[in-house]
């Protein structure tokens, strides 16, 4: 573990409690399954390398890591929820997927494997750590020159509070209550500032828009709404 750990034990306890739910598409983690194809396309459309080496930071049960592996990437997944990693390893093995899951924080990985990856994905994780800017900086260090970083999180706006937390967790039950706290949500301008300070250049942003009638998500390019994802590249 890094000398000054950037982890909130309450968050890890929450994801350990949820670990059995990762692979139930109709359960409490269902939203991650519902958005997975959309975020996979956002990512794979932008990695200009065949069979890329990708690290998924805060991989949880491996929903995105598996999709990346099936798409031809060589995937390393790191997380600090040991119960989630256990589920991730079991699920990958059952599906015949060779994914390198490690109980590791991103700063420790960046110290030992700097400039080793074509892409870093860090989805729905930054809003769960005390210092997201440190995670972004470590992600940047993991990248080869020309490598791409992908981050997704929830905007810190009143609209996001109303829809993602109040409606999403308490009214519609799209995700477990207590998953998100407002103060830890991240504005796109903050994400871009931290990425810039880490030597990353902004490339693209898109939002995942939820339609409560169809219960489906779609991608709105160039939009910074509630659930957004952004792509950055190392300065070459
Ligand atoms: N990225 C996955 C899971 C998102 S849930 C997906 O989108 O499908 C957030 C994940 O971040 C959880 O698995 C949680 O255990 C992990 N996490 C929280 N704090 C972390 C930290 N400091 N280091 C690594 N992983 C962390």
Tab-separated table of C-alpha atoms and ligand atoms in Angstrom:
chain	number	residue	atom	x	y	z
A	1	UNK	CA	0.000	0.000	0.000
A	2	UNK	CA	1.139	3.551	-0.709
A	3	UNK	CA	2.776	5.350	2.250
A	4	UNK	CA	-0.157	7.776	2.591
A	5	UNK	CA	-3.139	5.727	1.432
A	6	UNK	CA	-5.769	7.450	-0.673
A	7	UNK	CA	-8.669	5.278	0.333
A	8	UNK	CA	-11.851	5.655	2.368
A	9	UNK	CA	-12.383	2.483	4.430
A	10	UNK	CA	-16.144	3.156	4.599
A	11	UNK	CA	-16.297	3.070	0.802
A	12	UNK	CA	-14.398	-0.203	0.658
A	13	UNK	CA	-16.683	-1.670	3.321
A	14	UNK	CA	-19.678	-0.602	1.206
A	15	UNK	CA	-18.326	-2.357	-1.907
A	16	UNK	CA	-17.362	-5.434	0.090
A	17	UNK	CA	-20.969	-5.630	1.289
A	18	UNK	CA	-22.179	-5.309	-2.318
A	19	UNK	CA	-19.726	-7.824	-3.740
A	20	UNK	CA	-22.275	-10.585	-4.299
A	21	UNK	CA	-24.363	-8.224	-6.413
A	22	UNK	CA	-21.796	-7.414	-9.117
A	23	UNK	CA	-22.996	-9.864	-11.722
A	24	UNK	CA	-26.764	-9.560	-11.278
A	25	UNK	CA	-27.848	-7.292	-14.164
A	26	UNK	CA	-31.246	-6.824	-12.506
A	27	UNK	CA	-29.812	-6.222	-9.042
A	28	UNK	CA	-28.305	-3.232	-7.305
A	29	UNK	CA	-25.365	-2.981	-9.693
A	30	UNK	CA	-27.718	-3.155	-12.675
A	31	UNK	CA	-26.913	0.394	-13.753
A	32	UNK	CA	-23.297	-0.559	-14.475
A	33	UNK	CA	-24.525	-3.377	-16.703
A	34	UNK	CA	-26.969	-1.034	-18.430
A	35	UNK	CA	-24.216	1.429	-19.365
A	36	UNK	CA	-21.465	-1.083	-20.070
A	37	UNK	CA	-21.789	-1.403	-23.859
A	38	UNK	CA	-22.016	2.374	-24.183
A	39	UNK	CA	-18.901	3.090	-22.174
A	40	UNK	CA	-17.051	0.193	-23.824
A	41	UNK	CA	-17.675	1.778	-27.247
A	42	UNK	CA	-16.602	5.226	-25.989
A	43	UNK	CA	-13.329	3.657	-24.847
A	44	UNK	CA	-12.534	1.198	-27.634
A	45	UNK	CA	-13.416	3.700	-30.391
A	46	UNK	CA	-10.616	5.905	-29.067
A	47	UNK	CA	-7.784	3.470	-28.310
A	48	UNK	CA	-5.905	3.417	-31.589
A	49	UNK	CA	-3.923	0.265	-30.764
A	50	UNK	CA	-4.764	-3.348	-31.612
A	51	UNK	CA	-4.781	-5.691	-28.597
A	52	UNK	CA	-3.981	-2.831	-26.186
A	53	UNK	CA	-2.655	-3.340	-22.685
A	54	UNK	CA	-5.274	-1.746	-20.422
A	55	UNK	CA	-5.458	-1.238	-16.669
A	56	UNK	CA	-8.895	-0.825	-15.088
A	57	UNK	CA	-8.541	1.141	-11.858
A	58	UNK	CA	-11.263	0.402	-9.289
A	59	UNK	CA	-12.426	-2.577	-11.356
A	60	UNK	CA	-14.933	-3.888	-8.805
A	61	UNK	CA	-16.432	-7.205	-9.957
A	62	UNK	CA	-14.936	-6.777	-13.418
A	63	UNK	CA	-17.960	-5.671	-15.455
A	64	UNK	CA	-15.885	-3.356	-17.660
A	65	UNK	CA	-12.635	-5.342	-17.359
A	66	UNK	CA	-14.325	-8.424	-18.841
A	67	UNK	CA	-15.883	-6.442	-21.683
A	68	UNK	CA	-12.462	-4.974	-22.520
A	69	UNK	CA	-10.878	-8.427	-22.431
A	70	UNK	CA	-13.562	-9.841	-24.726
A	71	UNK	CA	-12.838	-6.957	-27.056
A	72	UNK	CA	-9.234	-8.115	-27.360
A	73	UNK	CA	-7.455	-6.067	-24.692
A	74	UNK	CA	-4.943	-7.534	-22.306
A	75	UNK	CA	-6.432	-6.375	-18.998
A	76	UNK	CA	-5.108	-5.738	-15.517
A	77	UNK	CA	-7.771	-4.872	-12.919
A	78	UNK	CA	-6.955	-3.306	-9.559
A	79	UNK	CA	-9.197	-2.592	-6.583
A	80	UNK	CA	-9.023	-2.428	-2.777
A	81	UNK	CA	-12.221	-4.394	-2.165
A	82	UNK	CA	-10.924	-7.913	-1.685
A	83	UNK	CA	-14.403	-9.437	-1.819
A	84	UNK	CA	-15.082	-7.738	-5.149
A	85	UNK	CA	-11.781	-9.027	-6.526
A	86	UNK	CA	-12.692	-12.524	-5.400
A	87	UNK	CA	-15.949	-12.323	-7.346
A	88	UNK	CA	-14.116	-10.825	-10.327
A	89	UNK	CA	-11.552	-13.647	-10.402
A	90	UNK	CA	-14.212	-16.353	-10.097
A	91	UNK	CA	-16.359	-14.805	-12.812
A	92	UNK	CA	-13.467	-14.399	-15.261
A	93	UNK	CA	-12.330	-17.948	-14.679
A	94	UNK	CA	-15.818	-19.302	-15.317
A	95	UNK	CA	-15.924	-17.328	-18.562
A	96	UNK	CA	-12.474	-18.514	-19.612
A	97	UNK	CA	-11.029	-14.991	-19.496
A	98	UNK	CA	-7.434	-14.349	-18.502
A	99	UNK	CA	-7.538	-11.089	-16.530
A	100	UNK	CA	-4.793	-10.049	-14.135
A	101	UNK	CA	-6.693	-8.936	-11.016
A	102	UNK	CA	-4.611	-7.402	-8.242
A	103	UNK	CA	-5.384	-6.063	-4.760
A	104	UNK	CA	-3.459	-2.845	-5.240
A	105	UNK	CA	-3.825	0.920	-5.107
A	106	UNK	CA	-3.108	2.887	-8.254
A	107	UNK	CA	-0.180	4.859	-6.834
A	108	UNK	CA	1.693	1.679	-5.918
A	109	UNK	CA	1.064	0.273	-9.404
A	110	UNK	CA	2.240	3.540	-10.979
A	111	UNK	CA	5.493	3.293	-9.021
A	112	UNK	CA	6.241	-0.222	-10.291
A	113	UNK	CA	4.710	-0.113	-13.785
A	114	UNK	CA	5.081	3.459	-15.004
A	115	UNK	CA	4.506	3.967	-18.758
A	116	UNK	CA	3.446	0.340	-19.230
A	117	UNK	CA	-0.132	0.686	-20.505
A	118	UNK	CA	-1.796	1.812	-23.731
A	119	UNK	CA	-4.907	2.864	-21.844
A	120	UNK	CA	-6.205	3.402	-18.324
A	121	UNK	CA	-9.876	3.177	-17.482
A	122	UNK	CA	-11.125	4.513	-14.169
A	123	UNK	CA	-14.894	4.447	-14.241
A	124	UNK	CA	-17.291	5.382	-11.438
A	125	UNK	CA	-14.425	5.315	-8.973
A	126	UNK	CA	-13.086	8.869	-8.529
A	127	UNK	CA	-16.136	9.924	-6.487
A	128	UNK	CA	-15.276	7.246	-3.915
A	129	UNK	CA	-11.737	8.348	-2.979
A	130	UNK	CA	-10.506	11.147	-0.666
A	131	UNK	CA	-8.116	12.620	-3.275
A	132	UNK	CA	-9.304	12.004	-6.837
A	133	UNK	CA	-6.569	14.258	-8.220
A	134	UNK	CA	-3.963	11.806	-6.932
A	135	UNK	CA	-5.708	8.943	-8.707
A	136	UNK	CA	-5.716	10.912	-11.964
A	137	UNK	CA	-2.006	11.731	-11.597
A	138	UNK	CA	-1.155	8.073	-10.975
A	139	UNK	CA	-3.276	7.012	-13.966
A	140	UNK	CA	-1.288	9.425	-16.136
A	141	UNK	CA	1.997	7.897	-14.948
A	142	UNK	CA	0.808	4.422	-15.967
A	143	UNK	CA	0.459	5.448	-19.607
A	144	UNK	CA	2.874	4.940	-22.461
A	145	UNK	CA	3.525	8.048	-24.576
A	146	UNK	CA	0.378	8.561	-26.641
A	147	UNK	CA	-1.652	6.453	-24.190
A	148	UNK	CA	-5.275	7.256	-23.411
A	149	UNK	CA	-7.002	7.757	-20.066
A	150	UNK	CA	-10.747	7.381	-19.529
A	151	UNK	CA	-12.532	8.670	-16.455
A	152	UNK	CA	-16.207	8.665	-15.625
A	153	UNK	CA	-18.015	10.061	-12.632
A	154	UNK	CA	-21.027	12.130	-11.613
A	155	UNK	CA	-21.214	15.905	-11.911
A	156	UNK	CA	-21.584	18.005	-8.757
A	157	UNK	CA	-24.657	20.026	-9.679
A	158	UNK	CA	-28.099	20.390	-8.177
A	159	UNK	CA	-29.524	18.457	-11.138
A	160	UNK	CA	-27.108	15.584	-10.502
A	161	UNK	CA	-27.990	15.616	-6.794
A	162	UNK	CA	-31.718	15.484	-7.606
A	163	UNK	CA	-31.476	12.761	-10.244
A	164	UNK	CA	-28.452	10.629	-9.405
A	165	UNK	CA	-28.792	10.619	-5.619
A	166	UNK	CA	-32.393	11.441	-4.664
A	167	UNK	CA	-34.147	9.787	-7.623
A	168	UNK	CA	-31.507	7.166	-8.481
A	169	UNK	CA	-30.921	5.869	-4.962
A	170	UNK	CA	-34.104	6.696	-3.080
A	171	UNK	CA	-36.998	6.853	-5.573
A	172	UNK	CA	-36.161	4.617	-8.525
A	173	UNK	CA	-33.701	2.414	-6.644
A	174	UNK	CA	-31.341	2.253	-9.639
A	175	UNK	CA	-28.368	1.931	-7.340
A	176	UNK	CA	-27.833	1.113	-3.653
A	177	UNK	CA	-28.700	3.823	-1.114
A	178	UNK	CA	-25.623	5.521	0.260
A	179	UNK	CA	-23.565	4.842	-2.885
A	180	UNK	CA	-22.822	8.514	-3.542
A	181	UNK	CA	-22.286	11.554	-1.381
A	182	UNK	CA	-22.819	14.945	-2.951
A	183	UNK	CA	-19.624	16.592	-1.740
A	184	UNK	CA	-17.491	13.937	-3.434
A	185	UNK	CA	-19.041	14.378	-6.865
A	186	UNK	CA	-16.738	16.002	-9.413
A	187	UNK	CA	-17.324	18.839	-11.833
A	188	UNK	CA	-15.953	18.295	-15.357
A	189	UNK	CA	-13.868	21.463	-15.041
A	190	UNK	CA	-12.175	19.975	-11.940
A	191	UNK	CA	-11.489	16.710	-13.731
A	192	UNK	CA	-9.939	18.602	-16.651
A	193	UNK	CA	-7.826	20.741	-14.325
A	194	UNK	CA	-6.452	17.692	-12.475
A	195	UNK	CA	-5.829	15.873	-15.755
A	196	UNK	CA	-4.016	18.887	-17.180
A	197	UNK	CA	-1.831	19.116	-14.074
A	198	UNK	CA	-0.990	15.423	-14.584
A	199	UNK	CA	0.171	16.047	-18.148
A	200	UNK	CA	-2.978	14.855	-19.881
A	201	UNK	CA	-4.657	16.587	-22.801
A	202	UNK	CA	-8.433	16.678	-23.000
A	203	UNK	CA	-9.843	14.791	-26.023
A	204	UNK	CA	-13.570	14.149	-25.604
A	205	UNK	CA	-16.501	14.136	-23.212
A	206	UNK	CA	-19.941	12.534	-23.379
A	207	UNK	CA	-22.841	11.999	-21.033
A	208	UNK	CA	-24.919	8.952	-20.333
A	209	UNK	CA	-28.541	10.055	-20.409
A	210	UNK	CA	-31.165	7.959	-18.632
A	211	UNK	CA	-34.684	7.673	-19.939
A	212	UNK	CA	-36.925	6.547	-17.052
A	213	UNK	CA	-39.709	5.520	-19.466
A	214	UNK	CA	-37.619	3.088	-21.505
A	215	UNK	CA	-35.242	2.515	-18.566
A	216	UNK	CA	-32.346	2.772	-20.980
A	217	UNK	CA	-29.284	4.938	-21.306
A	218	UNK	CA	-27.960	6.625	-24.425
A	219	UNK	CA	-24.782	8.556	-25.118
A	220	UNK	CA	-24.957	12.310	-25.665
A	221	UNK	CA	-21.630	13.386	-27.232
A	222	UNK	CA	-19.972	16.641	-26.098
A	223	UNK	CA	-22.323	16.944	-23.173
A	224	UNK	CA	-21.458	17.419	-19.491
A	225	UNK	CA	-24.666	16.424	-17.800
A	226	UNK	CA	-25.098	14.100	-14.794
A	227	UNK	CA	-23.190	10.884	-15.567
A	228	UNK	CA	-20.303	11.879	-17.794
A	229	UNK	CA	-17.192	10.205	-19.153
A	230	UNK	CA	-14.123	11.892	-20.552
A	231	UNK	CA	-11.121	10.868	-22.604
A	232	UNK	CA	-7.609	12.293	-22.247
A	233	UNK	CA	-4.283	11.537	-23.934
A	234	UNK	CA	-0.724	11.900	-22.738
A	235	UNK	CA	1.008	14.872	-24.300
A	236	UNK	CA	3.212	13.488	-27.047
B	1	LIG	N1	-15.140	0.546	-12.207
B	1	LIG	C1	-16.149	-0.455	-11.920
B	1	LIG	C2	-16.664	-0.396	-10.486
B	1	LIG	C3	-17.146	0.952	-10.002
B	1	LIG	S1	-17.656	0.958	-8.289
B	1	LIG	C4	-17.289	-0.283	-12.899
B	1	LIG	O1	-17.533	0.859	-13.313
B	1	LIG	O2	-17.955	-1.255	-13.242
B	1	LIG	C5	-16.223	1.707	-7.510
B	1	LIG	C6	-15.092	0.718	-7.266
B	1	LIG	O3	-13.959	1.472	-6.805
B	1	LIG	C7	-15.379	-0.324	-6.187
B	1	LIG	O4	-15.068	-1.609	-6.652
B	1	LIG	C8	-14.461	0.078	-5.029
B	1	LIG	O5	-14.023	-1.022	-4.251
B	1	LIG	C9	-13.323	0.737	-5.774
B	1	LIG	N2	-12.517	1.646	-4.967
B	1	LIG	C10	-12.932	2.574	-4.077
B	1	LIG	N3	-11.890	3.233	-3.545
B	1	LIG	C11	-10.768	2.698	-4.126
B	1	LIG	C12	-9.375	2.953	-4.005
B	1	LIG	N4	-8.926	3.904	-3.195
B	1	LIG	N5	-8.510	2.212	-4.741
B	1	LIG	C13	-8.986	1.259	-5.581
B	1	LIG	N6	-10.283	0.960	-5.743
B	1	LIG	C14	-11.170	1.673	-5.016
